[in-house]
Coordinates of C-alpha atoms and ligand atoms in Angstrom, one line a residue:
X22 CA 19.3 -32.6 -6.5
X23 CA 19.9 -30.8 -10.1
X24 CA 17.3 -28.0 -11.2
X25 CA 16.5 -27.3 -14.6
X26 CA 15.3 -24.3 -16.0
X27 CA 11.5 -24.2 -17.3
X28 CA 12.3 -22.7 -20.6
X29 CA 13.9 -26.3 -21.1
X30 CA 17.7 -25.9 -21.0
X31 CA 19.9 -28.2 -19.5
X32 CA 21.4 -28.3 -15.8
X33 CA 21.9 -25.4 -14.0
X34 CA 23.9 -27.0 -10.7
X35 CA 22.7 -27.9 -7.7
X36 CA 20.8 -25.2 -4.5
X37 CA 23.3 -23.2 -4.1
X38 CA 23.9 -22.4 -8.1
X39 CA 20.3 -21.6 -8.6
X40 CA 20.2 -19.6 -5.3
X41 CA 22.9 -17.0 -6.6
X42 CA 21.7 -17.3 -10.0
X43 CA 18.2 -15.7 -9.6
X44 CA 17.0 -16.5 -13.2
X45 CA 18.1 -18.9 -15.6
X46 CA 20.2 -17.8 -18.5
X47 CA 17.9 -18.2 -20.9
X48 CA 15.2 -16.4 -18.9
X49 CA 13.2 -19.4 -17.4
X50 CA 12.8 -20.1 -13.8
X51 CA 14.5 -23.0 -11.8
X52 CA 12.6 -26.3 -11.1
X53 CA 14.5 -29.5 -9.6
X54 CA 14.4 -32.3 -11.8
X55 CA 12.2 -34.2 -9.7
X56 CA 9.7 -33.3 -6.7
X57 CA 10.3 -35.8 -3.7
X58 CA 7.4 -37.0 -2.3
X59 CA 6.9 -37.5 1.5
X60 CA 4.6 -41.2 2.5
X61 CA 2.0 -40.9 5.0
X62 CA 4.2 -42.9 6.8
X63 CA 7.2 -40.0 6.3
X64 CA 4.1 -37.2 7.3
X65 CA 3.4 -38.5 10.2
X66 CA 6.6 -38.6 11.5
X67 CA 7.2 -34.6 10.7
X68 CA 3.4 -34.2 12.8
X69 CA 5.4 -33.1 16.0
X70 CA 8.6 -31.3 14.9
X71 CA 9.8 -27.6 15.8
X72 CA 9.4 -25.3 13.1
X73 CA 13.2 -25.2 12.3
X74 CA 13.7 -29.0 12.2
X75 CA 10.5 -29.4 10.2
X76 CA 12.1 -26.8 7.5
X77 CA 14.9 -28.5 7.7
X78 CA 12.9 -32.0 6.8
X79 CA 11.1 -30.4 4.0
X80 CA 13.9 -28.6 2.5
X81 CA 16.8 -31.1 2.3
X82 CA 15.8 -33.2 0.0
X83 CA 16.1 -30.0 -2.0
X84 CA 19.1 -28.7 -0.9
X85 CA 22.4 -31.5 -1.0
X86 CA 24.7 -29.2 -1.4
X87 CA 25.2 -28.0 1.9
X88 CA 26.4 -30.5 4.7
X89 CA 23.2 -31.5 6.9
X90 CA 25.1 -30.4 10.2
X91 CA 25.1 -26.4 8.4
X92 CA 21.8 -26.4 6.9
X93 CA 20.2 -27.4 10.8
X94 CA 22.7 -24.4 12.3
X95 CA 21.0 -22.2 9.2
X96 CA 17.8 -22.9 9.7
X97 CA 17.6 -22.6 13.5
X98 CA 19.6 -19.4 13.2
X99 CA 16.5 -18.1 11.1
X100 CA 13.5 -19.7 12.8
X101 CA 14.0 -18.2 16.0
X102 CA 11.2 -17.1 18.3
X103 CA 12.6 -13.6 19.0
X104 CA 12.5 -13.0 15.5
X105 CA 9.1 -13.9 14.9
X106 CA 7.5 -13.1 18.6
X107 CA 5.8 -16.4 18.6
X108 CA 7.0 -20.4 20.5
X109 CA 5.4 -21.5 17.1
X110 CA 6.8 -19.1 14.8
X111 CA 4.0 -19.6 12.5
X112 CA 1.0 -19.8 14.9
X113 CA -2.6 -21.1 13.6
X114 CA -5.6 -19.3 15.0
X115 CA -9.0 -20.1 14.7
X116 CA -11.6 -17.8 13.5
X117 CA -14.3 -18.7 15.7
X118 CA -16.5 -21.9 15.1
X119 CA -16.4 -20.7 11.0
X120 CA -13.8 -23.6 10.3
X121 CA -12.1 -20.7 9.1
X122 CA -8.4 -20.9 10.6
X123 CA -5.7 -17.9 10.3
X124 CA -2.1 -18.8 9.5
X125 CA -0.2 -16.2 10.9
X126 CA 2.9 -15.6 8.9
X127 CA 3.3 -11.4 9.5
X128 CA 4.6 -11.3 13.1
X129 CA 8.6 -11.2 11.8
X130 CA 10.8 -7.8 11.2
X131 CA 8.5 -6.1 8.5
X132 CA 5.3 -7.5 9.2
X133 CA 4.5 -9.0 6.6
X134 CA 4.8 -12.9 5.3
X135 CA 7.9 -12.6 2.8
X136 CA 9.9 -12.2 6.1
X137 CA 9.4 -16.1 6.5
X138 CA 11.6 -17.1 3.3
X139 CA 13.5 -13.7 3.0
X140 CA 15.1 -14.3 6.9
X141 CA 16.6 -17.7 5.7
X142 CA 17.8 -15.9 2.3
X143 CA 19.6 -13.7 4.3
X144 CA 21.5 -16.4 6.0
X145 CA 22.3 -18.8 3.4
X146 CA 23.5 -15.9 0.8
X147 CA 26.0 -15.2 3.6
X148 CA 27.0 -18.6 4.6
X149 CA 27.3 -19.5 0.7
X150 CA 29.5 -16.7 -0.6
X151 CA 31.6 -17.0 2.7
X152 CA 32.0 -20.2 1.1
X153 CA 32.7 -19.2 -2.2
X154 CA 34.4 -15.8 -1.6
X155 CA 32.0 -14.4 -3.7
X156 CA 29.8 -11.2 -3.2
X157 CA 26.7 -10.7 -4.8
X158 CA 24.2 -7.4 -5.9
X159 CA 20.7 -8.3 -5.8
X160 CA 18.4 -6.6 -7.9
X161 CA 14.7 -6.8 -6.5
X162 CA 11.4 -5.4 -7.8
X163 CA 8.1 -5.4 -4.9
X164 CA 5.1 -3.8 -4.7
X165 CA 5.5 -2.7 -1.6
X166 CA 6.8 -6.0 1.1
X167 CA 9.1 -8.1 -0.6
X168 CA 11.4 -4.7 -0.5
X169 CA 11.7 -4.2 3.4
X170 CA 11.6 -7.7 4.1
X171 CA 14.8 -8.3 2.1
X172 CA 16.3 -4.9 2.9
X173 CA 15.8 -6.1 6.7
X174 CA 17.1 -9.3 6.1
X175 CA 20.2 -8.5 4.3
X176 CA 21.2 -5.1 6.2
X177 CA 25.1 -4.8 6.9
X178 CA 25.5 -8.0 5.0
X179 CA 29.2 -7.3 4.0
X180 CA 29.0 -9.2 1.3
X181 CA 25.7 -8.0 -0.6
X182 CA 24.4 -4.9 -1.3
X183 CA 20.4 -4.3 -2.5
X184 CA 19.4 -2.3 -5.3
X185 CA 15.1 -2.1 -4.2
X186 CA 12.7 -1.1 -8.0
X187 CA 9.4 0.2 -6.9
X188 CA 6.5 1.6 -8.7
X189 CA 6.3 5.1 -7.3
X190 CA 3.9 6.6 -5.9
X191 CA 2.2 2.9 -5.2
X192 CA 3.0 1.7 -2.2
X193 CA 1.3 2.5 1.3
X194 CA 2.9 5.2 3.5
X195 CA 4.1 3.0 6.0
X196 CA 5.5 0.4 3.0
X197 CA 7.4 3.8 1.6
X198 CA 8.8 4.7 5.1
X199 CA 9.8 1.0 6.0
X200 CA 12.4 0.9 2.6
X201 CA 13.3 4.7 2.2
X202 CA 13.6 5.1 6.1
X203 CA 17.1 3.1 5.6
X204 CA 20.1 4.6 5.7
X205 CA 22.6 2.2 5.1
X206 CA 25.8 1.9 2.9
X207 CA 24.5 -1.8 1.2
X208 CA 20.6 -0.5 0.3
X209 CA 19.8 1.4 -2.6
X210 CA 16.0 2.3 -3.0
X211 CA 15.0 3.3 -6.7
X212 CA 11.5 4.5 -7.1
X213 CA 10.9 3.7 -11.0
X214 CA 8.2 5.4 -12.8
X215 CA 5.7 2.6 -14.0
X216 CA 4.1 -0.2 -12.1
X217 CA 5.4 -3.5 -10.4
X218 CA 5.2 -5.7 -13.3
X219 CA 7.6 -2.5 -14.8
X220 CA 9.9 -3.2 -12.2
X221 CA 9.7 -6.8 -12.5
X222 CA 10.6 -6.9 -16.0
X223 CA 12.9 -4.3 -16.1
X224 CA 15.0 -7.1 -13.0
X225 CA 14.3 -9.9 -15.9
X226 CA 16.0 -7.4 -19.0
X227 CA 19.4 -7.0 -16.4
X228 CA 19.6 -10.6 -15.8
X229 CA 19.2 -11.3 -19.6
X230 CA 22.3 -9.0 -19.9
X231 CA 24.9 -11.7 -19.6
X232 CA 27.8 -10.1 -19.3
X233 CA 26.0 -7.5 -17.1
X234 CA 25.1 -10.5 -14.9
X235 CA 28.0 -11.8 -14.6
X236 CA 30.4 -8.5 -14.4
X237 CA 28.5 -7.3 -11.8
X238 CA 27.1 -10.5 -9.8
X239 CA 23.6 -9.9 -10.5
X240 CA 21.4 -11.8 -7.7
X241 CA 17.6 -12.4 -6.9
X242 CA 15.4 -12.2 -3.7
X243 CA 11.8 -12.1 -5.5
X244 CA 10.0 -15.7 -5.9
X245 CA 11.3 -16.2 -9.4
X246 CA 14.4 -17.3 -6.6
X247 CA 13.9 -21.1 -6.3
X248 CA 15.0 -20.5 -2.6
X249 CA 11.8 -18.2 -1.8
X250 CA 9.2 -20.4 -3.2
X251 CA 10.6 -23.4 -1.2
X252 CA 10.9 -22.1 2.3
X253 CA 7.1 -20.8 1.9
X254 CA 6.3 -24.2 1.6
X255 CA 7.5 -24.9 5.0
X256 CA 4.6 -23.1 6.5
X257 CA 1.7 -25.2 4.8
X258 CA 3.1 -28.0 6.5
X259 CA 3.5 -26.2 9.7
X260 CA -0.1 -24.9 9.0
X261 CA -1.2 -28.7 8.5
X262 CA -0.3 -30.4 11.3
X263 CA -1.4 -27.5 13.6
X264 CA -5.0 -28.4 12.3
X265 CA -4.5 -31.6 14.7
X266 CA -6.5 -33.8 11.9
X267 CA -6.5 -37.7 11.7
X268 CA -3.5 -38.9 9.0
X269 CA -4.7 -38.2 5.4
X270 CA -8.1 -35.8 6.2
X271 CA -7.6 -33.0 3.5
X272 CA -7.3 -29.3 4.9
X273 CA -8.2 -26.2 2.1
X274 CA -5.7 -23.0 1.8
X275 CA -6.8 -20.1 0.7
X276 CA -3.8 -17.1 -1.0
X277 CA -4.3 -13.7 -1.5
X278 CA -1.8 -13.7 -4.9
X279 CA -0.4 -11.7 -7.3
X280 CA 3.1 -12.7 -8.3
X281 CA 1.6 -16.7 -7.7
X282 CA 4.4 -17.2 -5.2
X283 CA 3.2 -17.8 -2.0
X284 CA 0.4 -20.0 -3.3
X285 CA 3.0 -22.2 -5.8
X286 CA 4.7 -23.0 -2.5
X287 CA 1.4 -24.1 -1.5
X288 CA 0.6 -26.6 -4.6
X289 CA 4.8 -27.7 -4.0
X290 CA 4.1 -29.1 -0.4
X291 CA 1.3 -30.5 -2.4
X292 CA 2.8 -32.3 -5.1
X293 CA 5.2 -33.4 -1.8
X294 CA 2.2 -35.2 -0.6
X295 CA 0.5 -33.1 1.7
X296 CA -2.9 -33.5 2.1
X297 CA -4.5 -30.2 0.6
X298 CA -7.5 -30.7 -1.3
X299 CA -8.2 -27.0 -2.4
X300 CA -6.1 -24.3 -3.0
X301 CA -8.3 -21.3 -3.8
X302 CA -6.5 -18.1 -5.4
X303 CA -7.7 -14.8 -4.0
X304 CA -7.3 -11.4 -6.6
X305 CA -7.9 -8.5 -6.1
X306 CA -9.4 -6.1 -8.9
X307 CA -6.5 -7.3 -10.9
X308 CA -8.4 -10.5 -11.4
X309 CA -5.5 -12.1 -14.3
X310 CA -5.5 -15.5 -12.3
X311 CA -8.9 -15.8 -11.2
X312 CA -9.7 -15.3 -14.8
X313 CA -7.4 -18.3 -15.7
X314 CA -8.7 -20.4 -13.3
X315 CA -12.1 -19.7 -14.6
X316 CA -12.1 -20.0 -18.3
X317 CA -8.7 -21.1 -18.8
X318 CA -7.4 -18.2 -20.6
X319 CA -4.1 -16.7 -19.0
X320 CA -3.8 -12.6 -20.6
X321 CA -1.4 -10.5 -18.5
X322 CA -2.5 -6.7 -18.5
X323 CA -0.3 -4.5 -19.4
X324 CA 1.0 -1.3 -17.3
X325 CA -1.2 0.8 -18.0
X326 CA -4.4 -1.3 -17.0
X327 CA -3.0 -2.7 -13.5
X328 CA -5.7 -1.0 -11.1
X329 CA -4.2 1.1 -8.2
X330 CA -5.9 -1.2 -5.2
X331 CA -6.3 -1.0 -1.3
X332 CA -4.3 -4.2 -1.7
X333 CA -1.3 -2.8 -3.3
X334 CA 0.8 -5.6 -2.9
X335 CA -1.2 -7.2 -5.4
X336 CA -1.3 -5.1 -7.8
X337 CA 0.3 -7.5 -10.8
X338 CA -0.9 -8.3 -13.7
X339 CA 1.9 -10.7 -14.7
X340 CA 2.4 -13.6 -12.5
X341 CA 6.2 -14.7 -12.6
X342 CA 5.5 -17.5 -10.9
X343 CA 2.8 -19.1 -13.4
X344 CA 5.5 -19.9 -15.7
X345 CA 6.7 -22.7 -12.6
X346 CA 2.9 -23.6 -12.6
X347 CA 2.9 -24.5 -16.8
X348 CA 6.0 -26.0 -16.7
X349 CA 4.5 -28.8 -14.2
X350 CA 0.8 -28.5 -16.3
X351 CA 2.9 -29.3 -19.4
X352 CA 4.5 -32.2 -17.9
X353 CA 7.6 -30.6 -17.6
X354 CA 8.1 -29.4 -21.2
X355 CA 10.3 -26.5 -21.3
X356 CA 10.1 -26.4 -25.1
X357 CA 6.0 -25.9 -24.7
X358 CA 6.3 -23.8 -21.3
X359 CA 8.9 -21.3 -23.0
X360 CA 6.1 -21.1 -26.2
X361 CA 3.8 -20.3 -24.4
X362 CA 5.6 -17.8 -22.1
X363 CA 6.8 -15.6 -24.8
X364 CA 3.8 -15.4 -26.3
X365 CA 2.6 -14.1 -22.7
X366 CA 5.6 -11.6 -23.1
X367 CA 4.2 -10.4 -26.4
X368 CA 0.6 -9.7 -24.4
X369 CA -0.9 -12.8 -26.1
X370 CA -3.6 -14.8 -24.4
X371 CA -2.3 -18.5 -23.7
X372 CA -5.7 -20.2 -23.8
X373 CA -6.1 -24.0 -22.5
X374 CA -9.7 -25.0 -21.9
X375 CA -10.5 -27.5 -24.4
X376 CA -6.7 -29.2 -24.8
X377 CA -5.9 -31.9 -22.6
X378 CA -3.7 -29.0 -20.4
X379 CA -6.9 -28.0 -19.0
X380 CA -7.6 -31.6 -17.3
X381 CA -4.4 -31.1 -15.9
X382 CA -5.0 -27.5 -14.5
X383 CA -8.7 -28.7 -12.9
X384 CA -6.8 -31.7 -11.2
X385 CA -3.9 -29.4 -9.7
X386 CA -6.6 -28.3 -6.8
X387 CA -6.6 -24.6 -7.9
X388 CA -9.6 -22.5 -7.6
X389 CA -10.2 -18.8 -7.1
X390 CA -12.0 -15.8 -6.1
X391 CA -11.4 -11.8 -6.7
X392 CA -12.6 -9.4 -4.4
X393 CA -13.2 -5.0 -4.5
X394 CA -12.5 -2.2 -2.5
X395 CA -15.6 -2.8 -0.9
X396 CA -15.3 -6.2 -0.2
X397 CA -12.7 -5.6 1.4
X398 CA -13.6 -3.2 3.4
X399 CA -17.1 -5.4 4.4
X400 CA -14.7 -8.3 4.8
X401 CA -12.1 -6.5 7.6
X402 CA -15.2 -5.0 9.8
X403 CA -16.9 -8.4 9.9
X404 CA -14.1 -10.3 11.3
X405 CA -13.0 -7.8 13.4
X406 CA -17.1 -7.7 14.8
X407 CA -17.3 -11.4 14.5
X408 CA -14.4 -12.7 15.5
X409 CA -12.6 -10.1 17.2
X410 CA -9.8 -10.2 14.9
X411 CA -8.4 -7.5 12.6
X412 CA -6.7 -8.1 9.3
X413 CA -5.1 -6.2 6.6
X414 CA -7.0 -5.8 3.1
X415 CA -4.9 -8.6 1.4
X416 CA -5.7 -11.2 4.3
X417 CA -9.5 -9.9 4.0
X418 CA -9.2 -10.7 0.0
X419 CA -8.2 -14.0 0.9
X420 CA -10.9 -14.4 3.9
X421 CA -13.8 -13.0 1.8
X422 CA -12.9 -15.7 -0.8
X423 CA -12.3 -18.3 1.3
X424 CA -15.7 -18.4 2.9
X425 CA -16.9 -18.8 -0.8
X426 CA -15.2 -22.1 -1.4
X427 CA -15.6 -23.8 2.4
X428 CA -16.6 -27.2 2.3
X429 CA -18.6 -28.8 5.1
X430 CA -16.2 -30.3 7.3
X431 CA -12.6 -29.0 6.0
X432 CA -10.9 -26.9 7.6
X433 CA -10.1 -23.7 5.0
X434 CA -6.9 -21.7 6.4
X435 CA -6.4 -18.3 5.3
X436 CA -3.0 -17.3 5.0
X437 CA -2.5 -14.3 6.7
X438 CA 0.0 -12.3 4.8
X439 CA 0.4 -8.7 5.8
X440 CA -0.5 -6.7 9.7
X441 CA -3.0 -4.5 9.4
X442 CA -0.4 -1.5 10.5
X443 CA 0.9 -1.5 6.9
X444 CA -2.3 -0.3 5.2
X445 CA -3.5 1.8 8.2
X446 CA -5.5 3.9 5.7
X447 CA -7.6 1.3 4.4
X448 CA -8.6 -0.4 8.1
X449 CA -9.7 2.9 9.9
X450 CA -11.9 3.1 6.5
X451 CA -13.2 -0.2 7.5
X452 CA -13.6 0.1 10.9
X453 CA -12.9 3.2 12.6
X454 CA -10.2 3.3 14.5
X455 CA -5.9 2.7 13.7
X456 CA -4.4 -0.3 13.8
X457 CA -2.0 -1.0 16.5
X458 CA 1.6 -0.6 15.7
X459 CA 4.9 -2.4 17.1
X460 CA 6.4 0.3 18.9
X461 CA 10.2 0.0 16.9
X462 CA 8.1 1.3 13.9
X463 CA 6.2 4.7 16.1
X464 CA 6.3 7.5 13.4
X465 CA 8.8 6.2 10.9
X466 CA 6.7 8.4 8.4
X467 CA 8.5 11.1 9.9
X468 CA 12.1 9.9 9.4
X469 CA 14.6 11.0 6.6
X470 CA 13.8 9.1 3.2
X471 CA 16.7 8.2 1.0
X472 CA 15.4 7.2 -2.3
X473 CA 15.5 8.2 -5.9
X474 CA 13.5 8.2 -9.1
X475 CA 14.6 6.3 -11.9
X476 CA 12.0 6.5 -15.4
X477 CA 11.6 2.8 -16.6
X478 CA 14.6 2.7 -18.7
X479 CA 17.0 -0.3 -18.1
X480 CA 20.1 2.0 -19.7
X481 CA 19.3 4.1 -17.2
X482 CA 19.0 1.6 -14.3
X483 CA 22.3 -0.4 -15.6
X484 CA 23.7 3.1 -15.6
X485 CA 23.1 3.8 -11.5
X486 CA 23.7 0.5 -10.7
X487 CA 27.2 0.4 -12.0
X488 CA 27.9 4.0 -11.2
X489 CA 27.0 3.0 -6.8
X490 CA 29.0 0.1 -7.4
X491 CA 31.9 2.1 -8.8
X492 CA 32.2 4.2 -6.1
X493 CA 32.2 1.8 -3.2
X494 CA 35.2 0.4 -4.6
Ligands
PLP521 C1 0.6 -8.6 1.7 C2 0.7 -9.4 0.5 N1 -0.3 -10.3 0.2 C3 -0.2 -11.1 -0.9 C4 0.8 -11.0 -1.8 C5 0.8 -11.8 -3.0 O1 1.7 -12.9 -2.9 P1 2.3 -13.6 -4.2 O2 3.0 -12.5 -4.9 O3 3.2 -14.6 -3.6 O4 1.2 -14.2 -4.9 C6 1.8 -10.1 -1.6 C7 3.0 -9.9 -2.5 O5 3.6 -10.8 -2.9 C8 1.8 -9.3 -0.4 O6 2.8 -8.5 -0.1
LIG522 N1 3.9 -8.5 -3.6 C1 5.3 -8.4 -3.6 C2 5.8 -8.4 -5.1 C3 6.7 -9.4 -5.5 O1 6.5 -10.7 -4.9 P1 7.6 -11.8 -4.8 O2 7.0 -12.8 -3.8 O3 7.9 -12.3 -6.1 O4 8.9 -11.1 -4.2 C4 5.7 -7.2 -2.8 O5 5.0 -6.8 -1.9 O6 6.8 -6.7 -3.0

């Protein structure tokens, strides 16, 4: 398979180029050339698989580049139960008789779902630059679990080391403690004064550096890495056939979003031919995508008006992902899809009711919902009440909005994508009482932190990055 970038330039290799690459030289995202498509016929015959062999199904036609006898080793080397404390890895629960259903995806190392793609990432980097003899510095940006989830996954890596960007002063207390806790020779946590979408763009102005890039093997691990968006889409299939419905019924997933990510890997397995009618987008007060998907008019915010939420992970107001989502609504046209994402760059709104685009968007299955702090809140106590179940603030903006799209005899599953232990703060608001906490993570507040400030300066982040990397030689 050959990816192309959505800005519209030419071929940019196969897997395991795009995987090192990150981003595309000219700053697009990768895309295959093509999205295989599975028959009912093919579905029906990945109803019963394991978890690994069923990533492995869904993935290869994606991924040629590495013998078929390596990518099974990978992939059961990453989809193991004692990593993610469940037979099913991804287990579906459920929520009483509501024909809600919970897709667990939070039980690996940081509790959170990122841990789902960012375990395979870990592998694969290692086994391809083995491979290559190659070693390779990511640069990462999160809001708070995209950072220990890759810092967990790639720890005494020999041949990568992690530089972490994270707004400071955002994330929750026990986010902070997960990254800055680490000691470790390969992870380097930078605290930048801004927001995410600061951190994000300031990973996007590096990778535009070229020779930066290229002098110091300049890596990705956040979703605008092809690799993370497709082994999310592992789990809606996983998700599907747990639902036990006859061949073709259509199932509803709701996402709590902010980077569009998690719920692009959604509309992929889609486009693959999975059966999901609905896939409803859950915001929180920074409500850029549910206003999209309501009057057609995409308008990032900028820094300075990205709320500070009880669902911090979400707090973007610049969806990287989108730009894989108008690249398929323009039919593919990088040339229109890298118009209309610089003039998102320049703060523009990119409108599209009223052009044919717009036919395209209300046939892609995408709908959404925003939720508030006190939401939220409501949301968390009544399935805990209800259904004896409690969920973090992100999965309760996806439930609350869930329950507003539900349609009489589909079953809507909400994608849980965070343990409630991370945002301890916000569920004793809600309901009284902590959380429960795996005991490996018992008053990590109280360890060492090993951090530092950066202001949002790329001079000044190129300068640390090449000083670290100067002195480990
Ligand atoms: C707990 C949690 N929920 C939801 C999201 C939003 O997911 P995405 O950025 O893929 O839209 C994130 C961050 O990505 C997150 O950490
Ligand atoms: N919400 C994320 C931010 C980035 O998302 P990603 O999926 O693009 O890595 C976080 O919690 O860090």
């Amino acid at each position: 398979m050959k990816y192309v970038s959505t800005r519209g330039t030419g071929d940019l290799g196969r897997f395991s180029d795009v995987l090192l690459m990150g981003l595309a030289p000219d700053g697009g995202l990768a895309m295959p050339e093509r999205i295989p498509t599975f028959t009912a016929a093919e579905l029906e015959g990945l109803r019963q698989l394991k978890y690994a062999d069923l990533a492995f199904a869904v993935m290869r036609p994606f991924i040629d580049d590495i013998p078929e006898e390596d990518l099974k080793r990978l992939l059961k080397d990453t989809y193991r139960p004692d990593v993610f404390h469940s037979q099913d890895i991804t287990p579906v629960t459920p929520l009483g008789n509501s024909g809600l259903y919970l897709l667990e995806l939070s039980n690996g190392p940081s509790l959170a779902f990122k841990d789902m793609a960012m375990q395979f990432l870990g592998q694969v980097f290692e086994y391809v630059l083995e491979h290559r003899d190659e070693r390779l510095n990511i640069l990462g940006a999160t809001s708070g679990d995209t950072g220990s989830a890759a810092e967990y996954a790639m720890l005494g890596k020999p041949r990568v080391n992690v530089f972490m960007l994270s707004p400071h002063g955002r994330m929750s207390a026990f986010q902070q403690a997960q990254m800055f806790s680490l000691n470790e020779p390969n992870i380097f946590n930078i605290a930048v004064e801004g927001v995410f979408d600061d951190c994000q763009d300031l990973v996007k102005e590096v990778n535009a550096d070229a020779e930066f890039k290229a002098r110091y093997d300049i890596g990705a691990v956040n979703s605008i890495n092809w690799a993370r968006v497709l082994a999310q889409a592992v789990y809606y299939f996983k998700a599907y056939f747990a639902l036990g419905l006859p061949a073709g019924a259509e199932a509803d997933f709701c996402v709590p979003s902010g980077n569009f990510g998690n719920v692009f890997a959604g509309y992929l397995a889609r486009k693959m031919g999975l059966p999901i009618g609905q896939l409803v987008v859950a915001s929180n007060e920074n409500d850029v995508l549910y206003e999209f998907f309501s009057t057609g008019a995409y308008h990032v915010r900028p820094g300075e008006r990205v709320a500070k939420t009880s669902s911090p992970s979400m707090d973007i107001g610049k969806a990287s992902n989108f730009e894989r989502y108008l690249y398929l609504i323009a039919g593919e046209n990088g040339e229109q899809t890298g118009a209309w994402w610089r003039a998102v760059g320049r703060g523009e709104p990119v409108s599209l009711s009223g052009t044919p685009h717009w036919d395209g968007v209300k046939a892609s299955g995408f709908v959404a919902g925003r939720s508030t702090h006190a939401d939220r809140l409501q949301t968390i106590r009544q399935t805990d009440q209800q259904f004896g179940r409690l969920i973090d603030p992100h999965t309760a903006d996806g439930v609350l909005v869930a329950q507003q799209f539900q349609r009489p005899g589909v079953p809507m599953v909400c994608l849980e994508t965070a343990l409630p232990a991370k945002f301890e703060e916000t569920v004793q608001e809600a309901v009284q009482r902590q959380p429960d906490r795996p005991e490996r993570f018992r008053d990590i507040e109280k360890a060492d932190r090993h951090s530092i400030v950066l202001p949002n300066d790329v001079q000044a982040l190129k300068t640390y990055i090449r000083e670290q990397l100067e002195k480990k030689v």
